[in-house]
Tab-separated table of C-alpha atoms in Angstrom:
chain	number	residue	atom	x	y	z
M	1	GLU	CA	-3.948	-26.155	-9.795
M	2	VAL	CA	-5.411	-24.142	-6.948
M	3	GLN	CA	-8.292	-21.945	-8.060
M	4	LEU	CA	-10.573	-19.572	-6.203
M	5	VAL	CA	-13.394	-18.061	-8.217
M	6	GLU	CA	-15.584	-15.378	-6.700
M	7	SER	CA	-19.020	-14.411	-7.925
M	8	GLY	CA	-22.078	-12.534	-6.791
M	9	GLY	CA	-20.788	-9.007	-7.037
M	10	ASP	CA	-23.350	-6.533	-8.287
M	11	SER	CA	-24.694	-3.019	-7.986
M	12	VAL	CA	-27.097	-2.657	-5.084
M	13	GLN	CA	-28.850	0.154	-3.307
M	14	THR	CA	-27.919	1.380	0.145
M	15	GLY	CA	-29.529	-0.854	2.753
M	16	GLY	CA	-29.721	-3.799	0.404
M	17	SER	CA	-28.251	-7.275	0.629
M	18	LEU	CA	-25.924	-9.382	-1.445
M	19	ARG	CA	-24.343	-12.814	-1.145
M	20	LEU	CA	-20.885	-13.449	-2.494
M	21	SER	CA	-19.593	-16.918	-3.303
M	22	CYS	CA	-16.089	-18.276	-3.755
M	23	VAL	CA	-15.740	-21.698	-5.344
M	24	ALA	CA	-12.496	-23.480	-4.569
M	25	SER	CA	-10.762	-26.228	-6.492
M	26	GLY	CA	-7.386	-27.907	-6.696
M	27	PHE	CA	-6.886	-28.361	-2.949
M	28	SER	CA	-8.526	-29.734	0.174
M	29	PHE	CA	-11.027	-26.966	0.859
M	30	SER	CA	-12.153	-28.438	4.169
M	31	GLY	CA	-8.611	-28.367	5.520
M	32	ASN	CA	-8.051	-24.650	5.127
M	33	TRP	CA	-9.209	-21.439	6.732
M	34	MET	CA	-10.751	-18.915	4.390
M	35	HIS	CA	-10.834	-15.136	4.390
M	36	TRP	CA	-12.580	-12.269	2.663
M	37	VAL	CA	-10.492	-9.171	1.959
M	38	ARG	CA	-11.811	-6.087	0.204
M	39	GLN	CA	-10.240	-3.259	-1.707
M	40	VAL	CA	-11.751	0.006	-2.828
M	41	PRO	CA	-10.472	0.536	-6.388
M	42	GLY	CA	-7.269	2.520	-6.196
M	43	LYS	CA	-6.984	2.068	-2.441
M	44	GLY	CA	-5.429	-0.419	-0.031
M	45	MET	CA	-6.542	-3.850	1.061
M	46	VAL	CA	-8.700	-4.307	4.135
M	47	TRP	CA	-9.398	-7.582	5.888
M	48	VAL	CA	-13.104	-8.353	6.271
M	49	SER	CA	-13.633	-11.771	7.788
M	50	ARG	CA	-12.256	-15.254	8.462
M	51	VAL	CA	-13.786	-18.692	8.944
M	52	ASN	CA	-11.957	-21.730	10.237
M	53	SER	CA	-11.895	-25.131	8.581
M	54	ASP	CA	-15.180	-26.509	9.897
M	55	GLY	CA	-17.031	-23.216	9.881
M	56	ARG	CA	-17.562	-23.077	13.618
M	57	SER	CA	-15.182	-20.212	14.310
M	58	THR	CA	-15.534	-16.858	12.596
M	59	ASN	CA	-14.260	-13.342	13.072
M	60	TYR	CA	-15.055	-9.977	11.522
M	61	ALA	CA	-13.655	-6.513	11.111
M	62	ASP	CA	-15.469	-4.014	13.310
M	63	SER	CA	-16.721	-2.189	10.211
M	64	VAL	CA	-18.839	-5.165	9.119
M	65	LYS	CA	-19.616	-6.892	12.395
M	66	GLY	CA	-23.342	-7.484	12.774
M	67	ARG	CA	-24.006	-6.861	9.072
M	68	PHE	CA	-21.895	-9.488	7.290
M	69	THR	CA	-21.859	-13.243	7.832
M	70	ILE	CA	-19.141	-15.558	6.585
M	71	SER	CA	-19.914	-19.232	6.086
M	72	ARG	CA	-18.757	-22.232	4.131
M	73	ASP	CA	-20.091	-25.423	2.608
M	74	ASN	CA	-17.251	-27.906	2.602
M	75	ALA	CA	-19.281	-30.411	0.602
M	76	LYS	CA	-19.513	-27.844	-2.193
M	77	SER	CA	-16.025	-26.367	-1.650
M	78	THR	CA	-17.649	-22.979	-1.467
M	79	LEU	CA	-17.145	-19.953	0.754
M	80	TYR	CA	-19.859	-17.362	1.226
M	81	LEU	CA	-20.223	-13.813	2.451
M	82	GLN	CA	-23.731	-12.657	3.224
M	83	MET	CA	-23.772	-8.879	3.241
M	84	ASN	CA	-26.761	-7.067	4.713
M	85	SER	CA	-27.527	-3.413	5.425
M	86	LEU	CA	-25.023	-2.408	2.779
M	87	ARG	CA	-23.494	1.049	2.886
M	88	ALA	CA	-21.743	3.158	0.288
M	89	GLU	CA	-18.462	2.504	2.076
M	90	ASP	CA	-18.853	-1.229	1.414
M	91	THR	CA	-18.215	-0.536	-2.263
M	92	ALA	CA	-15.085	-2.504	-3.143
M	93	VAL	CA	-13.621	-5.481	-4.909
M	94	TYR	CA	-13.999	-8.483	-2.630
M	95	TYR	CA	-11.333	-11.176	-2.715
M	96	CYS	CA	-11.457	-14.599	-1.129
M	97	ALA	CA	-8.169	-15.986	0.107
M	98	ARG	CA	-6.998	-19.325	1.445
M	99	GLU	CA	-4.949	-19.703	4.603
M	100	THR	CA	-3.178	-22.852	5.641
M	101	PRO	CA	-4.460	-22.986	9.225
M	102	GLY	CA	-2.487	-20.900	11.642
M	103	THR	CA	0.063	-19.522	9.192
M	104	GLY	CA	-1.419	-16.044	9.133
M	105	PHE	CA	-1.069	-15.371	5.418
M	106	SER	CA	-2.470	-16.411	2.059
M	107	GLU	CA	-0.625	-17.837	-0.890
M	108	TYR	CA	-3.793	-18.135	-2.974
M	109	TRP	CA	-6.284	-15.436	-3.835
M	110	GLY	CA	-9.248	-15.241	-6.145
M	111	GLN	CA	-9.541	-12.599	-8.848
M	112	GLY	CA	-12.170	-10.659	-6.946
M	113	THR	CA	-15.773	-9.600	-7.476
M	114	LEU	CA	-16.952	-5.989	-7.499
M	115	VAL	CA	-19.666	-4.775	-5.167
M	116	THR	CA	-21.072	-1.317	-5.782
M	117	VAL	CA	-23.438	0.241	-3.264
M	118	SER	CA	-25.199	3.452	-4.167
M	119	SER	CA	-28.300	5.363	-3.366
N	1	SER	CA	-5.912	-1.173	17.378
N	2	HIS	CA	-2.577	-1.564	15.642
N	3	VAL	CA	-1.551	0.249	12.461
N	4	LEU	CA	0.991	-0.716	9.815
N	5	THR	CA	2.647	2.252	8.138
N	6	GLN	CA	4.137	2.123	4.653
N	7	PRO	CA	5.503	4.995	2.567
N	8	PRO	CA	3.037	5.783	-0.236
N	9	SER	CA	5.626	5.623	-2.963
N	10	VAL	CA	9.175	4.573	-3.739
N	11	SER	CA	11.045	5.189	-6.980
N	12	VAL	CA	14.081	3.265	-8.125
N	13	ALA	CA	16.071	2.976	-11.332
N	14	PRO	CA	16.268	-0.376	-13.123
N	15	GLY	CA	19.064	-2.533	-11.784
N	16	GLN	CA	19.141	-0.753	-8.438
N	17	THR	CA	17.865	-1.944	-5.065
N	18	ALA	CA	14.483	-0.972	-3.649
N	19	SER	CA	13.820	-1.014	0.085
N	20	LEU	CA	10.176	-0.887	1.121
N	21	THR	CA	9.423	-0.458	4.794
N	22	CYS	CA	6.533	-1.403	7.046
N	23	GLY	CA	6.435	0.083	10.512
N	24	GLY	CA	4.322	-0.371	13.584
N	25	SER	CA	4.432	-1.379	17.199
N	26	ILE	CA	3.129	-4.833	16.346
N	27	VAL	CA	5.760	-5.502	13.676
N	28	GLY	CA	8.600	-6.635	15.888
N	29	SER	CA	6.524	-9.256	17.660
N	30	LYS	CA	4.693	-10.749	14.667
N	31	SER	CA	5.625	-12.346	11.393
N	32	VAL	CA	5.298	-9.963	8.470
N	33	HIS	CA	4.127	-11.012	5.031
N	34	TRP	CA	4.417	-9.088	1.768
N	35	TYR	CA	2.191	-9.039	-1.306
N	36	GLN	CA	2.735	-7.620	-4.759
N	37	GLN	CA	-0.295	-6.340	-6.631
N	38	LYS	CA	-0.309	-5.155	-10.218
N	39	PRO	CA	-3.222	-3.128	-11.641
N	40	GLY	CA	-6.355	-5.186	-12.105
N	41	GLN	CA	-4.802	-8.299	-10.620
N	42	ALA	CA	-5.095	-10.238	-7.393
N	43	PRO	CA	-2.328	-9.928	-4.790
N	44	VAL	CA	0.642	-12.255	-5.066
N	45	LEU	CA	2.546	-13.370	-1.980
N	46	VAL	CA	6.246	-12.555	-2.394
N	47	VAL	CA	7.578	-12.979	1.150
N	48	PHE	CA	6.093	-14.741	4.181
N	49	ASP	CA	7.212	-15.103	7.786
N	50	ASP	CA	9.453	-12.050	7.519
N	51	SER	CA	11.988	-13.516	5.100
N	52	ASP	CA	10.799	-16.705	3.383
N	53	ARG	CA	9.929	-16.832	-0.295
N	54	PRO	CA	7.144	-18.885	-1.851
N	55	SER	CA	8.168	-21.159	-4.672
N	56	GLY	CA	8.442	-19.284	-7.937
N	57	ILE	CA	9.380	-15.946	-6.395
N	58	PRO	CA	12.831	-14.774	-7.535
N	59	GLU	CA	15.677	-14.614	-5.047
N	60	ARG	CA	15.805	-10.891	-5.781
N	61	PHE	CA	12.952	-10.538	-3.293
N	62	SER	CA	14.005	-10.719	0.338
N	63	GLY	CA	12.651	-9.596	3.665
N	64	SER	CA	13.726	-8.725	7.161
N	65	ASN	CA	12.074	-7.731	10.402
N	66	SER	CA	13.770	-5.958	13.262
N	67	GLY	CA	12.420	-3.839	16.065
N	68	LYS	CA	9.364	-2.005	14.819
N	69	THR	CA	10.219	-2.062	11.121
N	70	ALA	CA	10.004	-4.780	8.516
N	71	THR	CA	11.671	-4.312	5.138
N	72	LEU	CA	11.056	-5.842	1.740
N	73	THR	CA	14.172	-5.569	-0.385
N	74	ILE	CA	14.072	-6.017	-4.131
N	75	SER	CA	17.501	-6.348	-5.697
N	76	ARG	CA	18.332	-5.688	-9.339
N	77	VAL	CA	14.918	-4.131	-9.854
N	78	GLU	CA	13.239	-4.795	-13.186
N	79	ALA	CA	10.482	-2.940	-14.989
N	80	GLY	CA	8.160	-5.854	-14.250
N	81	ASP	CA	8.524	-5.240	-10.512
N	82	GLU	CA	6.547	-2.025	-10.812
N	83	ALA	CA	3.481	-2.614	-8.629
N	84	ASP	CA	1.853	-1.875	-5.299
N	85	TYR	CA	3.346	-3.721	-2.336
N	86	TYR	CA	1.460	-4.424	0.880
N	87	CYS	CA	2.732	-5.687	4.195
N	88	GLN	CA	0.439	-7.778	6.369
N	89	VAL	CA	0.481	-9.324	9.835
N	90	TRP	CA	-1.855	-11.588	11.736
N	91	ASP	CA	-2.861	-9.799	14.904
N	92	THR	CA	-3.421	-12.877	17.010
N	93	ASP	CA	-4.773	-10.840	19.944
N	94	ASP	CA	-7.739	-9.609	17.901
N	95	ASP	CA	-7.555	-12.581	15.508
N	96	GLN	CA	-7.583	-10.472	12.398
N	97	TRP	CA	-5.286	-9.581	9.547
N	98	LEU	CA	-3.795	-6.102	9.364
N	99	PHE	CA	-2.575	-4.579	6.115
N	100	GLY	CA	-0.340	-1.625	5.584
N	101	GLY	CA	-1.594	1.125	3.312
N	102	GLY	CA	0.640	-0.041	0.479
N	103	THR	CA	3.662	1.355	-1.340
N	104	LYS	CA	3.615	2.087	-5.040
N	105	LEU	CA	6.947	1.064	-6.499
N	106	THR	CA	7.865	3.010	-9.614
N	107	VAL	CA	10.721	1.747	-11.761
């Protein structure tokens, strides 16, 4: 059974940092691209970032570029999102999602972890 | 940058057909994917590549894509279909996913 379990969400002050993790199981983690997608409670989904299978290629939404860093440890089947210089508008539930390379969609999502940024 | 436009809400009676649209200039040239999301839950893929269904998704869910509008059609709507539905495309030019704003389906 494919499972994605996020953790690391917390309440943090504006300007602070946080690292999210997503532990994968039930599939070949190293063979898949991985994404972070966020959702303000009650609002729509917004794509945040993507990393390719070996971690060498990444991309980010303009709203987080330069502040967030996506990475992965294939030996640990774990995806990360390092979030720095956090803003109130980063408050959201963060989901990790798996993409079979090049398909452009995700059939498997985690349950999400809540990040709250306040002053 | 491209935008995907979805109507905020659609209401349909049980047993009827719901048509949820997703518009945008990028739609006609890209594959469109659809997700169902119920309150407090993760998204569930219901249609991919415009019209394909993942295993386990009822045949009542179907999709189409023509011109600048993609449509998710839910036939014989049931109370359990009540949820938010999001369309999504992979903008390969900018190498990022785009989501529509979502449509709340009320049954």
